[in-house]
XYZ file of C-alpha atoms in Angstrom:
736
model
C 286.354 95.136 31.081
C 286.960 91.184 32.547
C 283.227 90.163 31.451
C 283.432 92.275 27.846
C 286.586 90.884 26.672
C 285.740 87.277 27.940
C 282.478 87.710 26.009
C 284.196 88.913 22.547
C 286.797 86.101 23.193
C 283.527 83.706 23.417
C 281.943 85.311 19.869
C 285.496 84.952 18.218
C 288.041 82.519 17.042
C 288.920 81.324 20.331
C 285.180 79.530 20.813
C 282.161 79.904 18.724
C 284.467 81.379 15.809
C 285.854 77.955 14.986
C 282.413 76.606 14.205
C 282.077 76.667 10.041
C 280.655 79.852 8.597
C 279.562 81.175 12.355
C 281.878 84.268 11.884
C 280.792 85.061 7.905
C 277.185 85.022 9.247
C 277.171 86.805 12.510
C 280.265 89.150 11.949
C 280.414 90.064 8.103
C 283.486 91.783 6.727
C 281.276 95.156 6.311
C 280.001 94.849 9.680
C 283.489 94.407 11.362
C 284.640 97.653 9.572
C 281.506 99.365 11.056
C 282.711 97.878 14.292
C 286.140 98.955 14.195
C 285.284 102.419 12.923
C 282.930 102.745 16.534
C 285.641 101.139 18.502
C 288.400 103.620 17.534
C 286.415 106.760 17.800
C 284.834 105.532 21.091
C 288.503 104.642 22.408
C 289.241 108.716 21.222
C 286.347 109.849 23.260
C 287.535 107.623 26.142
C 291.030 108.837 26.253
C 289.620 112.350 25.912
C 287.424 111.824 29.116
C 290.730 110.873 30.750
C 292.585 113.610 30.015
C 289.725 115.938 31.026
C 289.775 114.140 34.558
C 293.193 114.425 34.929
C 294.204 117.624 36.829
C 297.725 118.458 36.371
C 297.779 120.908 39.022
C 297.937 117.551 41.456
C 301.423 117.457 40.891
C 302.194 120.106 42.908
C 300.538 118.263 45.899
C 302.440 115.144 45.606
C 304.346 113.887 48.706
C 308.170 112.909 49.117
C 306.843 109.602 50.048
C 304.439 109.178 46.827
C 307.503 109.748 44.493
C 309.562 107.092 46.200
C 306.553 104.718 45.924
C 305.632 105.462 42.399
C 309.272 105.554 41.146
C 310.034 102.141 42.931
C 307.070 100.355 41.753
C 308.295 100.764 38.501
C 311.896 100.290 38.912
C 311.797 96.953 40.333
C 309.320 95.691 38.077
C 311.830 96.813 35.471
C 314.506 95.286 37.184
C 313.115 91.872 37.875
C 311.099 91.663 34.035
C 313.974 92.819 32.262
C 316.637 90.607 34.178
C 314.059 87.629 33.377
C 313.852 88.399 29.668
C 317.759 88.492 29.533
C 318.406 85.097 31.542
C 315.604 83.763 29.315
C 317.213 84.811 26.218
C 321.003 84.283 27.349
C 320.437 80.878 29.390
C 319.830 78.663 26.178
C 316.126 78.298 26.531
C 314.559 77.567 22.786
C 313.169 80.817 22.360
C 311.775 81.749 18.894
C 313.207 84.706 17.093
C 309.976 86.665 17.193
C 309.395 85.868 21.064
C 312.640 87.065 21.754
C 312.512 90.516 20.100
C 309.396 91.106 21.872
C 310.520 89.981 25.485
C 312.046 93.298 26.312
C 308.868 95.583 24.798
C 307.123 92.878 27.122
C 309.078 93.723 30.468
C 308.790 97.292 29.847
C 305.164 97.391 29.196
C 303.962 95.352 31.803
C 306.363 97.107 34.738
C 303.980 100.904 34.234
C 301.081 101.767 35.724
C 298.000 103.859 34.177
C 296.700 106.377 36.957
C 293.298 106.891 35.392
C 292.722 103.164 35.309
C 293.937 102.711 39.088
C 291.723 106.116 39.760
C 288.671 104.553 38.156
C 289.011 101.070 39.780
C 289.492 102.586 43.207
C 286.064 104.628 42.355
C 284.313 101.605 41.549
C 285.590 99.941 44.900
C 284.444 102.846 46.493
C 288.132 103.209 48.050
C 289.296 106.498 46.303
C 289.065 108.367 49.668
C 290.791 106.149 51.863
C 294.412 106.499 52.995
C 295.783 103.807 51.044
C 293.629 104.799 47.652
C 295.020 108.504 47.649
C 298.621 106.983 48.066
C 297.720 104.440 45.664
C 296.399 107.298 43.373
C 299.362 109.732 44.028
C 302.095 107.016 43.442
C 300.599 105.655 40.469
C 300.552 109.164 38.708
C 304.441 109.376 39.103
C 304.466 105.758 38.083
C 302.409 106.669 35.223
C 304.386 109.890 33.897
C 307.892 107.719 34.667
C 306.477 104.720 32.517
C 305.065 106.885 29.931
C 308.242 108.014 28.877
C 310.120 104.706 28.321
C 306.926 103.341 26.714
C 306.615 106.068 24.494
C 310.487 106.085 23.277
C 309.810 102.333 22.829
C 306.953 102.615 20.623
C 308.397 105.481 18.401
C 311.664 103.730 17.982
C 309.987 100.767 16.545
C 307.771 102.715 14.780
C 310.330 104.851 12.701
C 312.650 101.365 12.444
C 315.301 102.792 14.662
C 316.282 105.849 12.491
C 317.595 108.710 14.736
C 316.200 111.398 12.017
C 312.535 110.120 11.843
C 312.186 109.510 15.665
C 313.441 112.930 16.462
C 310.880 114.131 13.828
C 308.238 112.262 15.367
C 309.358 113.902 18.998
C 309.812 117.286 17.900
C 306.376 116.910 15.929
C 304.778 115.904 18.960
C 306.065 118.366 20.993
C 305.039 121.277 19.045
C 301.485 119.513 19.022
C 301.507 119.690 22.690
C 302.610 123.577 22.304
C 300.011 124.272 20.504
C 297.341 122.975 22.731
C 298.791 124.280 26.211
C 299.492 127.712 24.903
C 297.003 128.289 22.011
C 294.211 126.327 22.373
C 293.863 126.200 26.437
C 293.784 130.163 26.775
C 290.896 130.371 24.169
C 289.273 127.923 25.973
C 289.383 129.480 28.979
C 288.573 133.029 27.464
C 285.141 131.363 26.403
C 284.585 130.000 29.455
C 284.870 133.686 30.981
C 282.431 134.872 28.815
C 280.003 132.437 29.762
C 277.785 133.813 32.801
C 278.531 132.528 36.277
C 275.712 130.073 37.151
C 274.585 129.579 33.750
C 274.353 126.178 31.950
C 277.257 125.917 29.113
C 276.204 127.173 25.466
C 275.801 124.330 23.396
C 277.769 125.845 20.666
C 280.773 125.606 23.104
C 280.272 122.149 24.037
C 280.031 121.362 20.148
C 283.485 122.722 19.282
C 284.988 121.078 22.397
C 283.947 117.789 20.645
C 284.800 118.356 17.140
C 288.204 119.251 18.822
C 288.733 115.464 19.579
C 288.449 114.171 16.177
C 290.842 117.276 14.918
C 293.323 116.439 17.507
C 293.106 113.173 16.965
C 293.863 113.417 13.413
C 296.727 115.844 14.043
C 298.214 113.347 16.325
C 298.392 110.910 13.383
C 299.543 113.345 11.048
C 302.807 114.028 12.967
C 303.469 110.256 13.575
C 301.872 109.722 16.700
C 299.168 107.230 17.888
C 295.743 108.712 17.222
C 294.773 108.432 20.947
C 298.032 110.823 22.050
C 296.336 114.104 20.853
C 292.913 113.426 22.436
C 294.537 112.618 25.776
C 296.716 115.686 25.693
C 293.830 117.631 24.641
C 291.451 116.628 27.203
C 294.162 117.544 29.698
C 293.966 121.230 28.537
C 290.602 121.004 29.260
C 289.775 122.801 33.197
C 288.983 119.872 35.365
C 285.790 119.664 37.199
C 282.752 122.690 36.574
C 281.738 123.839 34.123
C 283.307 122.521 31.349
C 285.162 119.303 32.859
C 281.696 118.013 34.293
C 280.007 119.102 31.412
C 281.619 117.121 29.124
C 281.596 113.964 31.503
C 278.060 114.335 31.827
C 277.414 114.474 27.847
C 279.790 111.709 26.923
C 280.422 109.409 30.024
C 277.136 107.304 29.774
C 277.752 106.444 26.143
C 281.299 105.641 26.298
C 281.117 103.332 29.351
C 278.238 101.501 28.028
C 278.391 101.339 24.234
C 281.904 102.816 22.851
C 284.120 100.947 25.277
C 282.240 97.860 25.383
C 282.576 97.808 21.571
C 286.141 98.197 21.794
C 286.610 95.440 24.086
C 284.453 93.265 22.380
C 286.067 93.676 18.998
C 289.410 93.094 20.609
C 288.404 89.893 22.054
C 286.744 89.067 18.445
C 290.225 89.108 16.719
C 292.053 86.926 19.491
C 292.818 83.499 18.985
C 293.684 82.477 22.270
C 294.557 78.527 20.857
C 297.033 79.812 18.436
C 299.598 80.810 21.046
C 302.235 77.985 21.466
C 302.415 76.578 24.988
C 306.090 76.962 25.038
C 305.440 80.699 23.773
C 302.826 81.324 26.578
C 304.926 80.299 29.364
C 308.047 81.937 28.366
C 305.713 85.316 27.745
C 303.772 84.795 31.068
C 307.063 84.290 32.938
C 308.489 88.148 32.159
C 304.844 89.519 32.923
C 304.602 87.611 36.161
C 308.210 89.042 37.354
C 306.806 92.393 36.214
C 303.801 91.809 38.364
C 305.935 90.555 41.414
C 308.262 93.450 41.129
C 305.194 96.245 40.847
C 303.609 94.348 44.374
C 307.046 94.179 46.213
C 308.412 97.851 44.827
C 305.100 99.232 46.182
C 304.694 97.285 49.540
C 308.050 97.737 50.812
C 308.687 101.308 49.778
C 305.185 101.763 51.606
C 306.500 99.963 54.602
C 309.826 102.177 54.203
C 307.590 105.151 54.414
C 305.678 103.954 57.762
C 302.334 102.766 56.089
C 300.947 100.018 58.181
C 301.735 96.647 56.491
C 297.762 95.854 55.589
C 297.562 98.877 53.819
C 300.985 98.482 52.055
C 300.037 95.111 51.018
C 296.702 96.414 49.497
C 298.757 99.446 47.498
C 300.920 96.806 45.823
C 298.315 94.848 44.711
C 296.383 97.767 43.529
C 299.040 99.061 41.133
C 298.910 95.246 39.253
C 295.447 96.351 37.982
C 294.964 96.961 34.152
C 292.296 98.154 31.856
C 291.579 99.646 28.792
C 294.643 102.207 28.540
C 296.864 99.021 28.865
C 294.742 97.186 26.229
C 295.270 100.151 23.680
C 299.076 100.125 24.888
C 299.402 96.199 23.808
C 297.634 96.444 20.806
C 299.604 99.802 19.650
C 302.828 97.777 20.300
C 301.746 95.017 17.962
C 300.917 97.367 15.169
C 304.300 99.081 15.223
C 305.729 95.542 15.608
C 307.313 95.867 19.210
C 305.763 92.822 20.044
C 304.672 89.418 18.638
C 300.962 88.476 18.167
C 301.400 85.747 20.526
C 302.939 87.917 22.811
C 299.784 90.206 22.745
C 297.630 87.711 22.994
C 299.472 86.624 26.395
C 299.528 90.088 27.711
C 295.870 90.161 27.265
C 295.302 86.961 29.044
C 297.275 87.923 31.519
C 295.724 91.285 31.886
C 292.433 89.326 32.763
C 293.662 87.162 35.219
C 295.367 89.343 37.168
C 292.958 92.055 37.455
C 290.323 89.407 38.174
C 292.105 88.149 40.914
C 293.485 90.980 42.780
C 290.009 92.338 43.258
C 288.561 90.064 45.666
C 291.675 89.936 47.794
C 291.747 93.963 47.467
C 287.926 93.690 49.071
C 289.009 90.953 51.931
C 291.743 93.100 53.388
C 290.014 96.267 52.962
C 287.871 97.077 56.482
C 286.850 100.899 56.441
C 285.237 100.137 60.153
C 288.651 99.474 61.389
C 290.266 102.670 60.432
C 287.566 104.927 62.125
C 288.081 103.225 65.574
C 288.971 105.754 68.407
C 290.050 104.888 71.531
C 288.432 107.771 73.145
C 284.663 108.336 73.258
C 283.883 111.913 71.647
C 280.699 113.140 72.660
C 278.798 116.386 74.321
C 278.602 114.559 77.485
C 281.736 113.471 77.768
C 283.182 117.399 77.036
C 284.370 118.930 80.002
C 282.753 122.158 80.981
C 286.363 124.337 80.148
C 286.931 122.427 76.791
C 286.775 123.747 73.446
C 283.898 122.321 71.417
C 285.051 121.023 67.985
C 282.256 121.082 65.448
C 282.457 119.550 61.832
C 279.996 121.042 59.761
C 279.184 119.220 56.400
C 277.147 121.516 53.620
C 276.167 120.322 50.604
C 273.897 123.269 49.567
C 273.870 126.798 50.558
C 270.508 127.052 51.260
C 271.430 125.087 54.342
C 273.700 127.709 55.424
C 271.123 130.224 57.700
C 270.222 127.175 59.865
C 273.831 125.806 60.261
C 274.788 129.129 61.692
C 272.047 129.670 63.726
C 272.340 126.187 65.279
C 276.016 126.595 66.076
C 275.295 130.587 67.577
C 272.724 128.446 70.011
C 275.583 125.932 71.186
C 276.599 128.865 73.230
C 280.573 129.601 72.676
C 282.125 131.267 75.382
C 285.915 132.288 76.636
C 285.694 129.217 78.588
C 284.198 126.725 76.069
C 285.105 128.335 72.794
C 283.719 126.429 69.416
C 286.300 125.384 66.661
C 284.375 125.104 63.327
C 285.732 122.841 60.652
C 283.603 123.743 57.849
C 283.434 121.057 55.068
C 281.756 122.172 51.484
C 280.791 118.858 50.157
C 281.012 118.501 46.196
C 280.053 115.711 43.901
C 283.349 114.489 42.018
C 282.140 115.468 38.389
C 284.695 115.786 35.521
C 287.884 114.634 37.422
C 289.563 111.579 38.077
C 290.636 111.979 41.657
C 289.083 113.574 44.931
C 290.725 116.638 46.196
C 290.500 118.730 49.603
C 290.869 122.271 49.063
C 291.995 124.022 52.161
C 290.729 128.082 52.035
C 292.647 130.835 52.972
C 290.674 133.175 55.773
C 292.795 136.326 54.532
C 292.488 135.816 51.059
C 290.001 135.113 48.250
C 291.058 132.096 46.156
C 290.049 132.670 42.773
C 290.172 128.718 42.049
C 287.133 128.334 44.153
C 283.235 128.294 43.140
C 281.041 131.043 43.678
C 278.901 128.583 46.090
C 282.234 127.973 48.255
C 282.979 131.220 48.399
C 279.379 132.023 49.950
C 279.323 129.420 52.008
C 282.657 130.284 53.851
C 282.115 134.096 53.747
C 278.835 133.339 55.758
C 281.159 131.312 58.313
C 283.597 133.875 58.594
C 280.730 136.452 59.417
C 279.987 134.287 62.365
C 283.434 133.801 63.369
C 283.700 137.714 62.995
C 281.121 138.576 65.493
C 282.626 136.167 68.051
C 285.714 138.190 68.419
C 288.185 135.270 68.518
C 285.436 132.860 70.581
C 284.745 131.355 67.839
C 287.607 129.821 65.217
C 286.965 128.480 61.647
C 288.807 126.355 59.438
C 287.121 125.830 56.119
C 287.480 123.304 53.318
C 285.769 122.456 50.100
C 285.814 118.540 49.583
C 285.324 117.210 46.273
C 284.691 113.334 45.800
C 282.503 110.743 44.757
C 279.176 110.472 47.220
C 279.964 106.851 47.597
C 283.149 107.445 49.339
C 282.261 111.006 50.804
C 281.855 109.548 54.472
C 285.387 108.527 54.675
C 286.723 111.920 54.053
C 284.273 113.403 56.463
C 285.165 110.821 59.396
C 288.878 110.706 58.828
C 288.585 114.834 59.085
C 286.661 113.891 62.091
C 289.360 111.701 63.963
C 292.193 113.909 62.721
C 290.583 117.091 64.401
C 289.433 115.133 67.190
C 285.832 116.482 66.624
C 282.914 116.055 69.341
C 280.106 116.844 67.185
C 279.291 116.275 63.380
C 276.400 118.196 61.868
C 275.055 117.458 58.505
C 271.979 117.842 56.541
C 268.689 115.925 55.864
C 268.811 114.597 52.348
C 265.423 116.113 52.196
C 264.309 120.072 52.628
C 261.080 120.795 53.616
C 260.585 124.577 52.232
C 256.839 124.796 53.508
C 254.377 121.943 54.879
C 253.927 119.383 52.218
C 256.361 120.582 50.077
C 259.763 119.074 49.744
C 263.007 119.798 48.132
C 265.517 116.776 47.632
C 269.163 117.369 47.794
C 269.346 113.639 45.897
C 270.258 110.053 46.902
C 273.666 110.631 47.473
C 273.481 112.997 50.640
C 271.369 109.933 52.014
C 273.840 107.277 51.132
C 276.543 109.853 53.001
C 274.458 110.353 56.181
C 273.915 106.406 56.419
C 277.666 105.807 56.147
C 278.432 108.491 58.581
C 276.326 107.060 61.341
C 277.825 103.509 60.957
C 281.359 104.506 61.056
C 281.420 108.079 62.654
C 283.854 108.816 65.694
C 281.909 110.841 67.260
C 278.586 112.343 67.739
C 276.083 112.936 64.862
C 273.468 115.322 64.460
C 271.291 115.338 61.380
C 269.807 118.665 60.807
C 265.861 118.350 59.187
C 265.886 121.828 57.814
C 262.300 124.126 57.118
C 263.185 127.085 55.548
C 260.530 129.014 57.598
C 262.569 128.337 60.451
C 265.590 130.610 59.573
C 263.277 133.581 59.594
C 261.767 132.826 62.757
C 265.169 132.137 64.466
C 266.753 135.398 63.295
C 263.819 137.768 64.145
C 262.895 136.538 67.829
C 264.791 137.377 70.423
C 264.078 134.042 72.403
C 264.367 130.477 70.888
C 262.257 127.882 71.917
C 263.747 124.542 72.009
C 262.721 121.230 73.220
C 264.273 118.144 73.820
C 261.742 114.939 72.963
C 262.860 112.436 75.500
C 262.135 108.648 75.484
C 265.191 107.371 77.041
C 268.756 105.997 75.866
C 272.365 106.876 74.951
C 270.839 109.010 72.098
C 268.036 110.944 73.897
C 270.530 111.893 76.525
C 273.292 113.148 74.149
C 270.549 115.405 72.747
C 269.204 116.204 76.593
C 273.269 117.088 76.698
C 273.087 119.549 73.420
C 270.064 121.053 74.782
C 271.767 121.695 78.631
C 274.429 123.996 76.401
C 272.078 125.663 74.702
C 269.975 126.810 77.668
C 273.006 128.544 78.982
C 272.314 130.948 76.945
C 270.054 134.005 78.257
C 267.824 133.883 74.891
C 267.121 130.489 74.615
C 263.944 128.297 76.383
C 264.344 124.768 76.842
C 261.767 122.216 77.285
C 262.218 118.743 78.390
C 259.145 116.712 76.872
C 259.445 112.903 78.483
C 257.143 110.469 77.313
C 256.845 107.591 79.528
C 254.476 104.466 79.376
C 251.434 104.143 81.232
C 251.757 100.338 81.371
C 254.612 98.605 83.111
C 257.443 96.450 81.507
C 259.390 94.473 83.835
C 262.391 94.088 81.926
C 262.692 97.971 80.819
C 261.703 99.628 84.106
C 264.469 97.848 86.109
C 267.079 98.203 83.445
C 270.639 99.855 84.051
C 269.849 102.309 81.214
C 266.060 103.124 82.672
C 267.724 104.089 86.314
C 270.492 106.219 84.486
C 268.167 108.057 82.610
C 265.857 108.697 85.941
C 269.330 109.717 87.492
C 270.317 111.961 84.946
C 267.139 113.668 84.856
C 266.245 114.112 88.225
C 270.152 115.549 88.418
C 269.468 118.333 85.861
C 266.045 119.283 87.091
C 267.921 119.783 90.287
C 270.244 122.299 88.662
C 267.731 123.876 86.679
C 265.010 124.662 89.903
C 264.686 128.170 89.466
C 265.416 128.970 86.113
C 262.439 130.564 84.294
C 263.435 129.460 81.099
C 263.593 125.958 81.844
C 260.265 123.426 81.748
C 259.862 119.597 82.325
C 256.653 118.016 81.143
C 256.004 114.721 81.240
C 253.307 112.554 78.964
C 252.091 109.431 79.715
C 250.953 107.257 76.503
C 249.771 103.465 75.871
C 251.404 102.946 72.608
C 252.991 104.107 69.594
C 249.868 105.876 68.373
C 250.208 107.886 71.602
C 253.877 108.978 70.931
C 252.516 109.988 67.611
C 249.550 112.152 69.353
C 252.433 113.826 71.191
C 254.688 114.571 68.428
C 251.591 115.996 66.453
C 250.659 118.399 69.494
C 254.278 120.070 69.929
C 254.966 120.509 65.983
C 254.653 124.360 65.899
C 255.565 125.267 69.547
C 259.177 124.916 69.163
C 261.665 126.539 66.697
C 264.480 123.479 67.237
C 263.451 120.127 68.512
C 266.354 117.904 69.618
C 265.475 114.198 69.260
C 267.496 111.044 69.576
C 267.950 108.653 66.488
C 267.642 105.124 68.244
C 265.178 103.779 70.434
C 264.485 100.593 72.223
C 261.899 98.870 69.817
C 261.002 96.688 72.818
C 259.074 99.593 74.583
C 255.683 99.795 74.400
C 256.143 103.691 73.328
C 257.846 102.041 69.771
C 254.987 99.947 68.921
C 253.989 100.151 65.380
C 256.214 102.987 64.669
C 258.887 101.317 62.822
C 256.284 100.590 59.631
C 255.530 104.312 59.285
C 258.644 105.874 57.873
C 261.193 104.982 55.332
C 264.147 107.402 56.101
C 266.277 104.959 58.631
C 269.151 107.958 58.989
C 266.503 109.592 61.303
C 265.355 106.663 63.375
C 261.680 106.001 64.304
C 260.902 109.337 66.122
C 262.844 111.760 63.941
C 261.231 110.389 61.093
C 257.736 111.051 62.416
C 258.771 114.818 62.657
C 260.248 114.931 59.368
C 256.998 113.637 57.259
C 256.531 115.490 54.214
C 252.699 115.963 55.427
C 253.655 117.205 58.785
C 252.346 120.803 59.309
C 255.384 121.225 61.308
C 257.465 124.556 61.179
C 260.389 123.473 63.569
C 263.671 122.330 62.630
C 264.589 119.015 64.089
C 267.939 117.804 64.997
C 268.276 114.148 65.286
C 271.112 113.144 67.464
C 273.264 109.780 67.396
C 275.785 109.607 70.258
C 279.189 108.056 69.707
C 279.135 104.973 71.255
C 282.016 102.053 71.411
C 279.810 99.039 70.337
C 278.532 101.243 67.017
C 274.893 101.426 66.316
C 273.502 97.907 65.841
C 270.437 97.081 63.960
C 269.477 94.176 65.967
C 267.723 96.391 68.771
C 269.948 94.726 71.547
C 272.704 97.688 71.912
C 271.475 98.310 75.277
C 272.936 95.391 76.997
C 276.162 97.517 76.924
C 274.721 100.180 79.103
C 277.203 100.005 81.599
C 279.319 101.656 79.240
C 276.955 104.912 79.642
C 277.378 104.859 82.916
C 280.708 105.102 83.161
C 280.338 108.182 81.138
C 280.414 111.366 83.701
C 277.347 113.215 83.904
C 279.306 116.228 85.311
C 279.081 118.032 81.997
C 275.501 118.117 81.855
C 275.176 119.964 85.363
C 277.715 122.550 84.556
C 276.759 122.836 81.070
C 273.130 123.999 82.262
C 274.512 126.988 84.869
């Protein structure tokens, strides 16, 4: 937005338009008329999409602190700005009459917030899922409702010349129009959606009728005396948010609106704005009132957030975010100018201030925002550190119904018992389309929620059946998380922290249906997985799902599990998971340890290698005499030999566990880093997941949570003393 308006200013009378004949040649009158028509049409579509993304039901989930922050933000901003305007008008300052009459409207309009603009802004900055982002959204919605009522009164009063009868006529007309949309148009749309078969794309005729409705509602709102954007906005709110209709509208219109219509609208406003036409005195007076409004919003949001026990850093971020402005405010300024609520000079100053404030707060917010700091935990949460009589808490992240059988079988293999039950936090991940804000839906286990999608219900029902089959040993808490892929990891990590999870299970973004055939879940899941691996507060397991393994694991009484062991913290965590599995009588566990036939003094004498040997020897001694346990060693010279071992075991096991990270200084890893392109799996995991592999094994790539996190500089093992401090007892006792 900022760049587009600046582009319009450069092409307009502020700069290039001052050249004689430039405007007449580049922008003749007929061209401006066409540009204005397209801009107005695009603005109507833009407000319609804003309405589509707004979910009225979010008001039922607003907390008390959000109401306090929202009202405090607008109230303090109005008090400061109106007080400043009053002082300027009554303090003997030489203020022109036209500017003087504009100051109250300037103060009022500069004090309000636009929820859709803040939602779009936070989404672009990938902060919509963080705690301060959610609070900023909720409080801005309250501020938006509070401020919108005030602005509507100001505009309508100016538009009707202050005549009470005309004002009431306009309000009654708008109220009747809203009633018509809510109680007649919305039920008709819902009826049409119910007639559409579940899972089938919407009929093009329905989409066309909905689009025509945008033009009709714009005309009707203008006919009753309201601005042309009011009808499309309210019409969009009546459209059910999310799939199928809300997401379909976004897919059809969002691209052309964001990249064509709205840039035209911003450029067109810049073309007709002359920043040099404003007198310096008028600029300073109006800017002073706007500055007071910005300070009021900042202080109101910050202090009310601190009052509600929000950390200072996040309170400052909320105070900065509420000062962001965009297309909605620009349209409001223009509307007020057209209805003579503000003078042309005041309009220009407000536009300039909007550009300056938005461009200034963005880098400050980016500097203050530290996503890693929010996911720091003070206690290691790994399978190795889990006490033998403790509950295993698992966060299962499912993006596709196809993954459900493999996830269910994997959780079954973790051996839930009365002594060590399993608590499953199930999250169905859905991409945010057709909504302005992310949403977390908690499913009720004892009833069916009609608002949930068919896919979510199917996934939840599969895990309900798993819970019932274990008679209280397995507990389930299902959710559906709807958010952008770019910030989905934050919701996952925060849920893992809140629920004290020890293991996050998520899917690999490529699914291998059969050898050589790849089904992709899209790049969004890969982005999410990469960020979860960096920020996760616990162990992460990425499941490389191969469809044939489901039937194998379900039909065979014995499940053959292998742990591919090279060494390091991640391989030890994979071993801990395997040790838990082998406690079941229907699981055969094989540890395949790959050793170098060449010596490396730096690695052989390291604390990590000694610790690996100690843990393996201790585990083998505990497994002595167990016919379902086997330990194999393979000596190789380099990475080529490691690949040969991988290929030799691919079809011998239903499930293969492998650590994600391995020290690249080892001869066993020589040359492997150049083979794969999926950093989320690591070099070894990537070899198992290659599309041209003939393997039918499901692979689980494990990353242990470490206090130092997983670096990319290959030197993280200098902190191996932290591993030594972690107890190895759970390995022994889980294997009993």
